[in-house]
Every structure is written in C-alpha cells, then in structure tokens.
Coordinates of C-alpha atoms and ligand atoms in Angstrom, one line a residue:
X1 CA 0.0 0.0 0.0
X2 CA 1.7 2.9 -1.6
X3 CA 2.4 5.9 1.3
X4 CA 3.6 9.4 -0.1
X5 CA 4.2 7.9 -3.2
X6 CA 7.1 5.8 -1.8
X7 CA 7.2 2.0 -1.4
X8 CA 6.7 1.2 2.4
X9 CA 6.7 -2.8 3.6
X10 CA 5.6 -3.7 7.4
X11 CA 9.6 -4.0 7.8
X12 CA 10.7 -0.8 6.4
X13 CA 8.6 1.7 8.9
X14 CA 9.3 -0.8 11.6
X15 CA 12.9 0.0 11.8
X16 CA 12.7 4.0 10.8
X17 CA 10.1 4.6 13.6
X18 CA 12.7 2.1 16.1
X19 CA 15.4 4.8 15.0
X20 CA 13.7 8.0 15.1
X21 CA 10.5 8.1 17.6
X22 CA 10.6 7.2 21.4
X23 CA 7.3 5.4 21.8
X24 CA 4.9 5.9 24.9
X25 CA 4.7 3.7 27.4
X26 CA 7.5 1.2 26.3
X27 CA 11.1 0.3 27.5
X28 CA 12.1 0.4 23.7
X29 CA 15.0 -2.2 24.0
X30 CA 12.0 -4.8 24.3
X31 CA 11.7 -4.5 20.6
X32 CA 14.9 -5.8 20.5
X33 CA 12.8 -8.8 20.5
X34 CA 9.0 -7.6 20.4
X35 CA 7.7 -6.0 16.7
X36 CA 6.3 -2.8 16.4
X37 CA 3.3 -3.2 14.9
X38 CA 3.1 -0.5 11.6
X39 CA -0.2 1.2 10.7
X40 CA -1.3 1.9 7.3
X41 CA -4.6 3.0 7.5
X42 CA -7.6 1.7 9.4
X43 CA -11.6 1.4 9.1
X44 CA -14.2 0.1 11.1
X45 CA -13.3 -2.2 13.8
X46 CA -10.3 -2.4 12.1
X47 CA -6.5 -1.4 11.7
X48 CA -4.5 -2.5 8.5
X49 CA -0.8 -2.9 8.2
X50 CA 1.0 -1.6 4.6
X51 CA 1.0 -5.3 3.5
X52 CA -2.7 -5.3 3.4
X53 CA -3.1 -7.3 6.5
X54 CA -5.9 -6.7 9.0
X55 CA -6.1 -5.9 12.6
X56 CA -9.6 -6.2 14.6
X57 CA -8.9 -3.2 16.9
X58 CA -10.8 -5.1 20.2
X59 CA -9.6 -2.6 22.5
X60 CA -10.3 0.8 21.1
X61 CA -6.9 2.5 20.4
X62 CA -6.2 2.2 23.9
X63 CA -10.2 3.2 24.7
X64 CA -10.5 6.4 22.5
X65 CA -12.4 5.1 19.8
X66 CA -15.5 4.6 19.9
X67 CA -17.3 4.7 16.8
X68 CA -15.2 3.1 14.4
X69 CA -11.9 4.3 12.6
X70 CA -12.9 6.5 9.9
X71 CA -16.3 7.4 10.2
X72 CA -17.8 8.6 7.6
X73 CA -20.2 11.5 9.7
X74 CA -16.5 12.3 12.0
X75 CA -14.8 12.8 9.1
X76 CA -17.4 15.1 7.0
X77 CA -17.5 16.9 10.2
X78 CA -13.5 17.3 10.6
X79 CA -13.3 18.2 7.0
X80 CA -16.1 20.6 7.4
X81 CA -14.7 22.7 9.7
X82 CA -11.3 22.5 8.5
X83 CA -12.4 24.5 5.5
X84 CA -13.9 27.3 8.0
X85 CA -11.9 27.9 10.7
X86 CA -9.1 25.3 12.2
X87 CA -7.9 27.2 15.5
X88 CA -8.2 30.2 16.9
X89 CA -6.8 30.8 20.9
X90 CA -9.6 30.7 23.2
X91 CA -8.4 33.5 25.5
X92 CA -10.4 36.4 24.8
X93 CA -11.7 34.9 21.8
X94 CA -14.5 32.3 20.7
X95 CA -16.5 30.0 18.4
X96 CA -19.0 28.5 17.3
X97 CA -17.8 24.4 17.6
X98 CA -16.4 25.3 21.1
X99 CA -19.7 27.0 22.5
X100 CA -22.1 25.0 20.7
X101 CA -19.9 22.0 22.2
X102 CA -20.6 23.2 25.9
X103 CA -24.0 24.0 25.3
X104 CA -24.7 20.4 24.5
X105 CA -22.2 18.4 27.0
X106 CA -23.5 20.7 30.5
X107 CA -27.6 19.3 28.4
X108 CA -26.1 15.9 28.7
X109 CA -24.2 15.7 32.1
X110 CA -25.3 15.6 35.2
X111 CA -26.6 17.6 37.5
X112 CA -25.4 21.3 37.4
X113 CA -22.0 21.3 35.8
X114 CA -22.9 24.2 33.1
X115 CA -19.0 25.2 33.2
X116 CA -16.6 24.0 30.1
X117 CA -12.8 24.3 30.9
X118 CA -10.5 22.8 27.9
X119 CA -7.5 21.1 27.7
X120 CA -5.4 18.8 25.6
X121 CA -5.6 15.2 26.5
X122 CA -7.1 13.3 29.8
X123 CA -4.2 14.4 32.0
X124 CA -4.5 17.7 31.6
X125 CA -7.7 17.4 32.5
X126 CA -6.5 16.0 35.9
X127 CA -4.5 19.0 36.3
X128 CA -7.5 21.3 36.0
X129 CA -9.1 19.7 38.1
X130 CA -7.0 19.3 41.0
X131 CA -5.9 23.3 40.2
X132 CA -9.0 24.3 40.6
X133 CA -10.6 22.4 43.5
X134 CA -7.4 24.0 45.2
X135 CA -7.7 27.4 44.2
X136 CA -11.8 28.0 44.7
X137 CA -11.0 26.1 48.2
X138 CA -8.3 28.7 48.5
X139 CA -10.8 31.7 46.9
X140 CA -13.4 31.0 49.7
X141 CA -10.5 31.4 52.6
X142 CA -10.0 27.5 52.9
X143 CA -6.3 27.8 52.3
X144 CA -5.4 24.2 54.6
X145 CA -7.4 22.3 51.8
X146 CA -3.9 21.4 50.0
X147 CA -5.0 17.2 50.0
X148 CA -6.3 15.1 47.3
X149 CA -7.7 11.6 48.1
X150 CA -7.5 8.7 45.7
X151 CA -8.9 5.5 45.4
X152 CA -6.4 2.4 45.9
X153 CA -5.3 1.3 42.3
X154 CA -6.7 4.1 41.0
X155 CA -5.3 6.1 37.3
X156 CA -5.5 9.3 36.1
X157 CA -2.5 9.7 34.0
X158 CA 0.6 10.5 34.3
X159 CA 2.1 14.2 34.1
X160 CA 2.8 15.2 37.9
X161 CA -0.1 16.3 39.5
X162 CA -2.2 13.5 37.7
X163 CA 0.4 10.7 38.8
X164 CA -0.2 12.4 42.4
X165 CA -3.3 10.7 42.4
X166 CA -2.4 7.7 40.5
X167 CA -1.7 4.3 42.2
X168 CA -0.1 2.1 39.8
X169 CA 3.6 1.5 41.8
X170 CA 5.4 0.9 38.1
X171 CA 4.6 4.2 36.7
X172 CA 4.5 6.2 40.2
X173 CA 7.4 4.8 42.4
X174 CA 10.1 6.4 40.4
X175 CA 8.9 9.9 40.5
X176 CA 7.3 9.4 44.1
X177 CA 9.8 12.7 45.5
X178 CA 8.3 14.5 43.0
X179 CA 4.9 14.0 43.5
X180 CA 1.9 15.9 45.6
X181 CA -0.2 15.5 48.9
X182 CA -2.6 12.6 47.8
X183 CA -3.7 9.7 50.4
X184 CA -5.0 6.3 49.6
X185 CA -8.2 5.1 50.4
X186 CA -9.3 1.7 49.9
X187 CA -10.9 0.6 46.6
X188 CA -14.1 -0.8 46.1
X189 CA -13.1 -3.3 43.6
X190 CA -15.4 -6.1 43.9
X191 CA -12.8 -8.9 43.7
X192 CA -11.6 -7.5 46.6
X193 CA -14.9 -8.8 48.8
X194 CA -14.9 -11.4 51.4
X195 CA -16.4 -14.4 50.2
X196 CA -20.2 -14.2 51.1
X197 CA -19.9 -10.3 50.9
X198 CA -21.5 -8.7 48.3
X199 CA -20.3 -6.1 46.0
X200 CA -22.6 -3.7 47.4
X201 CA -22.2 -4.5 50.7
X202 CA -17.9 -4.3 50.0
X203 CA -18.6 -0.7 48.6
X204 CA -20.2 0.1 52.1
X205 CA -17.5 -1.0 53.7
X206 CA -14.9 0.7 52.1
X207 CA -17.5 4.3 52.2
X208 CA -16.9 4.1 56.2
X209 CA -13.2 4.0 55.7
X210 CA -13.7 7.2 53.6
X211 CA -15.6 8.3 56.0
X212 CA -12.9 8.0 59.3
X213 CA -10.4 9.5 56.7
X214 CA -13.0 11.9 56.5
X215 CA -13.5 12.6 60.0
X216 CA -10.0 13.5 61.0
X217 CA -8.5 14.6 57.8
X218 CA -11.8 16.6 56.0
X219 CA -10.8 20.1 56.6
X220 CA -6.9 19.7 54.9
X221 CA -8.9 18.1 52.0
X222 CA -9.5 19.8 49.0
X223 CA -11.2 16.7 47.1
X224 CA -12.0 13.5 46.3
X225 CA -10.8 11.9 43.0
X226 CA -12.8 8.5 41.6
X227 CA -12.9 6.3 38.6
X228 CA -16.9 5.7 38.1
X229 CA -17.6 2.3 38.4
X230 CA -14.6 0.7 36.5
X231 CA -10.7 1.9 37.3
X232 CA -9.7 0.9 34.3
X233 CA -6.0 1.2 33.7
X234 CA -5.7 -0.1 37.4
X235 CA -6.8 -3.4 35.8
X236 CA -10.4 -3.0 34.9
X237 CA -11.4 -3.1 38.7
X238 CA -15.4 -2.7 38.7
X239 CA -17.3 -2.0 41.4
X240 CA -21.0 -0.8 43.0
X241 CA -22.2 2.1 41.9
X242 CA -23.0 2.6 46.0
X243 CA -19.8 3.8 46.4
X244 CA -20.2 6.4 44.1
X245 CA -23.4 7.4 46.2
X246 CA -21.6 7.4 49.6
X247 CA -18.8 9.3 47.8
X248 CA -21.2 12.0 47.1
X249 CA -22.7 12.0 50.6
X250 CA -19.4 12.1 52.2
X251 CA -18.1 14.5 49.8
X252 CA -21.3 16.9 51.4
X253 CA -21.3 16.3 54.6
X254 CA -17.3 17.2 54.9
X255 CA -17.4 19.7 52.3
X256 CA -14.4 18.2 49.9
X257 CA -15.0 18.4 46.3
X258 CA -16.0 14.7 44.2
X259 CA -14.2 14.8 41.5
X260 CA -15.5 11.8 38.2
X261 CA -12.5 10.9 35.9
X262 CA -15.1 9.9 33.3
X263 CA -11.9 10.2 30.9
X264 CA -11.6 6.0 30.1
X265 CA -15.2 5.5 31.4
X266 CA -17.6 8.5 29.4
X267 CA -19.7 8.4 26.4
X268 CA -21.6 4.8 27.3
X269 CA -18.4 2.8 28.2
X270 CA -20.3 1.8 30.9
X271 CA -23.7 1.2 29.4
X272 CA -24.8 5.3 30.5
X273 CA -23.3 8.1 28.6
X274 CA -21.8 8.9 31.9
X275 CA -20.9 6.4 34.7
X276 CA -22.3 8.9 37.6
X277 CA -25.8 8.7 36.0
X278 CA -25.8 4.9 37.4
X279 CA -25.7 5.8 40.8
X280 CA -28.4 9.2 40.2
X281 CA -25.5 11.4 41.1
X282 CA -23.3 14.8 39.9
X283 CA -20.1 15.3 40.8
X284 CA -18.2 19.0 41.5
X285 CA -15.8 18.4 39.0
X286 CA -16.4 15.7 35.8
X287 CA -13.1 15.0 33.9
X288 CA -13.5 13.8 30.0
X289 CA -11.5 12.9 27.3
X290 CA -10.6 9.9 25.4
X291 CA -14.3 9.0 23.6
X292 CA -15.4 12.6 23.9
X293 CA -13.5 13.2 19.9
X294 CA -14.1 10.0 18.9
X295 CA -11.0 8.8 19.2
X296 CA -9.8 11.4 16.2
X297 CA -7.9 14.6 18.1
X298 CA -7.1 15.3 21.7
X299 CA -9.1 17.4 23.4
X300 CA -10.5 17.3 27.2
X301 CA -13.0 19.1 29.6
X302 CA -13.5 19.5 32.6
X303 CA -16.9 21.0 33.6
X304 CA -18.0 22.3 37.0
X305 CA -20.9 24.0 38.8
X306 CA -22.1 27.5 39.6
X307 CA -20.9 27.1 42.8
X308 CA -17.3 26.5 41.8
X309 CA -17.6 29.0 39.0
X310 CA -19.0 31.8 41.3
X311 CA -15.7 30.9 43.4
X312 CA -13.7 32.6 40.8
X313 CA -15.7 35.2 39.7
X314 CA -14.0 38.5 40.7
X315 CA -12.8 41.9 40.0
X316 CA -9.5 40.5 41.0
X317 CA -7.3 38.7 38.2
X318 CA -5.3 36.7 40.9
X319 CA -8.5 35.1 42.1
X320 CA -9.1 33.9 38.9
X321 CA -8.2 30.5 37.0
X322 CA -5.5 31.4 35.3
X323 CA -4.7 27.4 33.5
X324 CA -4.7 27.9 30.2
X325 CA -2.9 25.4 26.6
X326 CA -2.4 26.3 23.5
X327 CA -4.8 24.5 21.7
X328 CA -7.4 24.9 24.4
X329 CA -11.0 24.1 22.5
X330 CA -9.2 23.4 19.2
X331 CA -12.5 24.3 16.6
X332 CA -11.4 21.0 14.6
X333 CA -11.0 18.9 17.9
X334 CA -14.7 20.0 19.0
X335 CA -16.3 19.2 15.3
X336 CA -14.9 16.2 16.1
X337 CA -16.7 16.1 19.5
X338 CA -19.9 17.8 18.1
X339 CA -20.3 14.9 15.5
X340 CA -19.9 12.2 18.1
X341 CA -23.0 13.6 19.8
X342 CA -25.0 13.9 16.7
X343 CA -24.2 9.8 15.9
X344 CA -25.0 8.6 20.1
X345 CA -28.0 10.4 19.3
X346 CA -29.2 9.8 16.3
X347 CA -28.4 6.3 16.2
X348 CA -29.8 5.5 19.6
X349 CA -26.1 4.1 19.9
X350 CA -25.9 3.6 24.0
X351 CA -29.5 1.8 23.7
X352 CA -28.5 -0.4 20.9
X353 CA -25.0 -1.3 23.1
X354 CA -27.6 -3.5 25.0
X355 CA -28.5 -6.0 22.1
X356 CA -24.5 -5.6 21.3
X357 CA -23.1 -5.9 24.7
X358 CA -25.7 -9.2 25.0
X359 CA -24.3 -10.9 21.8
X360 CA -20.4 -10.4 23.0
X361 CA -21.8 -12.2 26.3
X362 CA -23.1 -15.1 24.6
X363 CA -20.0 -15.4 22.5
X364 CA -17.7 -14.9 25.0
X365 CA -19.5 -16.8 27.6
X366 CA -17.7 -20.0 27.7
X367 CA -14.3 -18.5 29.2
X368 CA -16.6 -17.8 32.6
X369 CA -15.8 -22.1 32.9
X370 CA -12.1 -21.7 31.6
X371 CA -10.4 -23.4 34.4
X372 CA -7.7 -20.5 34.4
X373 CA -10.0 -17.4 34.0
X374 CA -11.0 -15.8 37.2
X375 CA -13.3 -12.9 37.9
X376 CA -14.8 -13.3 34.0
X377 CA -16.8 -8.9 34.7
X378 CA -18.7 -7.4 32.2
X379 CA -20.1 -3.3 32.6
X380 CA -21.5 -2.2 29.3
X381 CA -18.6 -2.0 26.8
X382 CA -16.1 -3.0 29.1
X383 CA -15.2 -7.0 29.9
X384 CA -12.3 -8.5 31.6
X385 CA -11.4 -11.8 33.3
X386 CA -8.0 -12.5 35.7
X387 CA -5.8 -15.3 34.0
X388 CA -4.5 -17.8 37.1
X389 CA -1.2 -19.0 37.4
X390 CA 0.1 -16.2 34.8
X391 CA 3.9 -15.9 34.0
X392 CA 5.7 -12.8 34.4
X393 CA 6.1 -12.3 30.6
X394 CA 2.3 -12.9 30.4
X395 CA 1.1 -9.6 29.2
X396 CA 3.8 -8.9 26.3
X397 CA 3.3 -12.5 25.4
X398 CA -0.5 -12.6 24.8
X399 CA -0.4 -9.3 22.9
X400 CA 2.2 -10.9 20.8
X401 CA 0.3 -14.3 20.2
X402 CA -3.0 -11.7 19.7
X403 CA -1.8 -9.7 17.1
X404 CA -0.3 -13.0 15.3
X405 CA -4.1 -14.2 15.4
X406 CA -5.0 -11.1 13.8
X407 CA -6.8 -9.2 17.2
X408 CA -5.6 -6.5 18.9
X409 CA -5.3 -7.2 22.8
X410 CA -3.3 -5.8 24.8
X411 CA -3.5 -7.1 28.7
X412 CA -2.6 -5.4 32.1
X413 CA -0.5 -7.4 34.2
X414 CA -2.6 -10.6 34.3
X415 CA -5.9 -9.3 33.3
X416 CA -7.1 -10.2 29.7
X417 CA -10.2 -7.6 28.7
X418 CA -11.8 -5.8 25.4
X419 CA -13.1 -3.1 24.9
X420 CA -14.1 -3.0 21.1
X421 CA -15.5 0.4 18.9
X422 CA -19.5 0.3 19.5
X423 CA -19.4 -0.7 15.8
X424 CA -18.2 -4.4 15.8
X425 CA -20.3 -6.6 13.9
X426 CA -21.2 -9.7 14.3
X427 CA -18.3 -11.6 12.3
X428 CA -16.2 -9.7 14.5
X429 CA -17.6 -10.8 17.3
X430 CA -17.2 -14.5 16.6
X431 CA -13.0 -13.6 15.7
X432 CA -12.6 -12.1 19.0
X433 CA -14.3 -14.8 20.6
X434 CA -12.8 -17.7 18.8
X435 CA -9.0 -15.5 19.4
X436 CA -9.5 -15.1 22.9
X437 CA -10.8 -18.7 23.6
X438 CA -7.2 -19.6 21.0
X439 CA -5.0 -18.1 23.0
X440 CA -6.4 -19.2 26.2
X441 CA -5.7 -22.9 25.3
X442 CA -2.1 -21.8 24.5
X443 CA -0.2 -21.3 27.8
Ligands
LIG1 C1 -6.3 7.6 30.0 C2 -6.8 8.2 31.3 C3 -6.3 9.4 31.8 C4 -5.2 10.2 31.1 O1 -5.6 10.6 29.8 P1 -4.4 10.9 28.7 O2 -5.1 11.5 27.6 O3 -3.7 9.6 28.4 O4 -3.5 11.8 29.4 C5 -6.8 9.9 32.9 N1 -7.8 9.2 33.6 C6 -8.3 8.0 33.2 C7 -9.4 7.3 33.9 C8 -7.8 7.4 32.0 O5 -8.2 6.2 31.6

C-alpha cells in the first residue's frame, strides 16, 4: 500500500520509527525482541498494516475510539470545519464548535455542571481539576485544603499532578519525591470482597473508611478523585455504583470536592453516557477525554458548577483561573466532539450497546468455565477476566500471540479484557471470541 508515493513494507517503517521516535509507554530495548506493529490505514473495527493485512482493533486504540476508525459522519464533520476555521486561541476569543460544544455536554451531564474548561488530553484534564478544586477552596479562605484523596489502584495519568493521584507502583514509584499531597483510600473493587460479601455491601464497607479519613483529615482536603464504576487502567477493577453514592454523601457532609474521571469510562463505556448517572449522582468536577472526539484529536473538559464557577468570579485577576494550553477548545477537535453527539443520538447508539453488549456475552460466555479465567466482569462496553497461574512475561506474550491471530489485545498485568468500537459486527464478534478462547488454550 503505496504511502507518499514511496514503497513502504511492514519491515521498512518498523525500523525507521525504532530509529527516530521514542514510543509511549514502552522500554524500547523490548523490541529488540517484540515487533512494532506499523499502521497503514484503518476502518471500522479495524486497523491495517501496509501489507494489506488486517487488525480487529478489540480494544479501542487504547479506549479512545468509539465509533469506528474513519467514520464517515466524524470525518465530514472534521473536513467541514477544516475549511472554515481550524484554531483560533480561546483567551479572549470564541466559536461557534467550542460554544455549541458546551452547550450540548453541560444538556447531557449531570446535575449542574454548566461550566466548560479545555484542555489537551485526559491528563490535563487531571490537572484542571486538582488546580482548581485548590484554588476555589483557597478563593473561599480555605487555604489548609492542599489534599487530594484517591482511590487504591486508581489512574489518572501520568504528568505530575495526575500521577499524584495515581496508584499504579510501576509508573509512580520512580517519581514518588516529585509528587503531591494525595492519600490512599481503599478501593471498592469487587474482587476484593470477602467471600459471602456482596459487591454492594464491600462498597459500604470501604465508604466508612472514607468516611474515618473523613473525619480527621476533611478540613486539609480539598477533594475526592474517583474512577466511576470501572478503574480501568488499574486493571479494569469494577465495582457498585454505592460507592459512588456514599462518595457523594461524604463528599457533602465534609465539604471536599468529588471529582468523576469519566476520561476512560464517558460516552456509554459503561452502558450510561456517563458512569455517575448509574448511581443518580453529579459530581463538582467531571473529567473527559478519550471517547469525547471519537477517538480522532485530543481534546479534554472538565466541567464544573455554579458554585465553583461563582468561586472565581471577581474583579481580582489573581482570584481567577488562570490554567490555560495552547490548543485549548481546538475548533477541529470540537467538530470532532460535536459529531460524536449527533451519531450517540441519532443512532440510539448507547441503547442499541444493550442487544451488542448481549451478543459479546453469549459469544464470549464460555471462558466464565475456563479453568484458568478468574473474575470473567462485564459493565457495558467494558469485559475483563484475571488469568491464574500467569507468567511474568504474560502480558507482552498474549499481545504478541494476539496480534499473530489477527486481534488487537493488549493485557494489564494478568488481566485479559476488550473493549471493542460500538461498531463491531457480528463476524467480529465471533473472531474475538474464537481468538480469545485460542489463546487461552495456549499457555
Ligand atoms: C487515559 C486516562 C487518563 C489520562 O488521559 P491521557 O489522555 O492519556 O493523558 C486519565 N484518567 C483515566 C481514567 C484514563 O483512563
């Protein structure tokens, strides 16, 4: 498949992109031994390589995409715009994607949170977030509310302050001196339950040691940060949405901000267009990214109430919220966003995830019985099982044996799980099935 006019082979970009880019996420002398995998172009489900050969993308770019790669209504949209206006700064100017954008998202989420502040990607995000639970705390004379709590296990990316209130020890420990005031509380994760205990009555259980944290420790707190119902990157961890009510409870009675990462789990991940809907509650601060484009350019929001809002309303410039990127509300980026809306709506898409999600749980069924899958979990879009007795090199070894069979999968630590585009079809379905049941006979 010709690229730029020049003759490119699988082998060829392999070793120019090993020479000249430092890839994310990767100890880069692993593909010493491991293969990059090269892109051509991609549609659908899925992802081909510039020998023509096909990848079913089961696990959504790493959870961005969410309506297919090249869709046709995202890309009218993107091309759209691009021939009216493709960025303009969004200090002390505007436009019509980025305002018609937050009109529609503060229709959508819940509760109150009528307040769109941009930024690039999911982590910055984070950072707005934490900045500004801070600084309003700060604005209204709190200034000993300096703490953030996070959940055990818990990720919400990884530039400083968002690693601050990220719990996975391999991407933390190494910058530990560099990071923030965040305490750990325990997760709700129901594998974690005693046996006999149910999920709900775990998530009760770990609300009251919120709450003792809570007691003592409420007014140095500025807020609480949670994954809604799934921490994904923790290891797909799900849990009752009970917790998520007793957050918000706590959260009130102590006066410390909630703050909803919706970042992996927004835009009917979880079977709602937002996680927080599932347990009938709004949070101070809701973080999204990730889905909100589509999957095509990065862009983030955080949105927040009146009540926050009205904290930095002022004559004073200091006492405003003075965060600001470059491409803040990139016009392009929200076309993007503004066309994802238009398809979850018009095509009834969470709605008809139902029918979808039921058909992925009759074809992947079986593996519940797999003598070495444990915890087999399932919330909307999202499945995972634990694979017992896994070897050390379990992770980079599946994704190799995956990809070899065609399916992009791409464990964490020992957990196996998908998260395919809405759009998979039913052929699809039966591949990812008949791949994952493949490589579970394996070792
Ligand atoms: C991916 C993710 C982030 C970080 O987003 P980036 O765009 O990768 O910076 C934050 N929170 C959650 C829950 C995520 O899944």
């Amino acid at each position: 498949m010709p690229w730029l006019g020049a003759p490119v082979d699988n082998r060829e970009m392999l070793e120019r992109s090993l020479r000249a880019v430092w890839h994310p996420c990767t100890q880069m002398k692993h593909h010493e031994l491991l293969p990059l995998v090269p892109v051509a172009s991609a549609r659908g489900a899925w992802l081909v390589d510039f020998e023509g050969n096909r990848i079913l993308d089961a696990i959504s770019s790493w959870w961005v995409n969410l309506l297919g790669h090249g869709n046709p209504r995202i890309n009218e949209a993107i091309v759209g715009q691009l021939r009216i206006l493709e960025h303009v700064m969004l200090a002390g100017f505007t436009h019509e994607p980025v305002v018609r954008l937050s009109e529609r998202l503060a229709a959508l989420a819940p509760g109150n949170l009528g307040h769109c502040f941009y930024g690039s990607d999911g982590a910055s995000a984070i950072e707005i977030a934490l900045k500004m639970s801070f600084h309003a705390w700060r604005n209204a004379g709190r200034t000993q509310k300096t703490a953030f709590i996070a959940l055990e296990n818990s990720y919400h990316g990884e530039t400083l302050g968002a690693l601050s209130v990220t719990d996975v020890p391999l991407f933390r420990d190494t910058y530990a001196p560099l990071l923030g005031n965040c305490v750990r509380v325990p997760s709700p994760d129901a594998r974690r339950a005693e046996p006999g205990e149910s999920a709900r009555d775990f998530s009760r259980r770990c609300a009251r040691r919120l709450e003792s944290h809570l007691e003592k420790h409420a007014h140095e707190t500025a807020a609480l940060i949670v994954e809604p119902l799934v921490q994904c990157a923790g290891g797909m961890a799900m849990y009752d949405a009970e917790y998520l009510r007793a957050a918000r409870e706590l959260c009130n009675r102590f006066e410390v901000h909630l703050i909803a990462d919706e970042i992996a789990v927004g835009f009917g991940r979880t079977g709602t267009l937002f996680a927080c809907e599932q347990a009938g509650i709004a949070p101070d601060f809701l973080c999204l990214s990730k889905g909100l484009s589509g999957g095509y350019l990065p862009l983030s929001v955080v949105m927040s109430s009146d009540r926050v809002y009205e904290a930095f309303y002022d004559d004073r410039l200091a006492r405003g919220f003075l965060h600001s990127h470059s491409y803040t509300g990139n016009p392009l980026a929200c076309s993007a966003a503004l066309a994802v809306l238009d398809i979850l709506e018009d095509e009834c898409t969470i709605e008809r995830n139902h029918g979808l999600a039921g058909r992925i749980n009759a074809a992947t069924g079986a593996l519940r019985d797999h003598p070495r899958v444990a915890h087999f979990r399932n919330q909307g879009m999202i499945w995972a099982f634990d694979v017992r007795d896994a070897q050390p090199d379990f992770a980079q070894d599946f994704f190799a044996r995956a990809i070899a069979a065609g399916v992009l999968l791409r464990p964490l630590g020992n957990t196996v799980y998908w998260m395919p585009p809405y759009v998979i079809g039913d052929a699809e379905i039966e591949l990812l099935a008949r791949t994952l049941e493949m490589l579970m006979q394996g070792k």
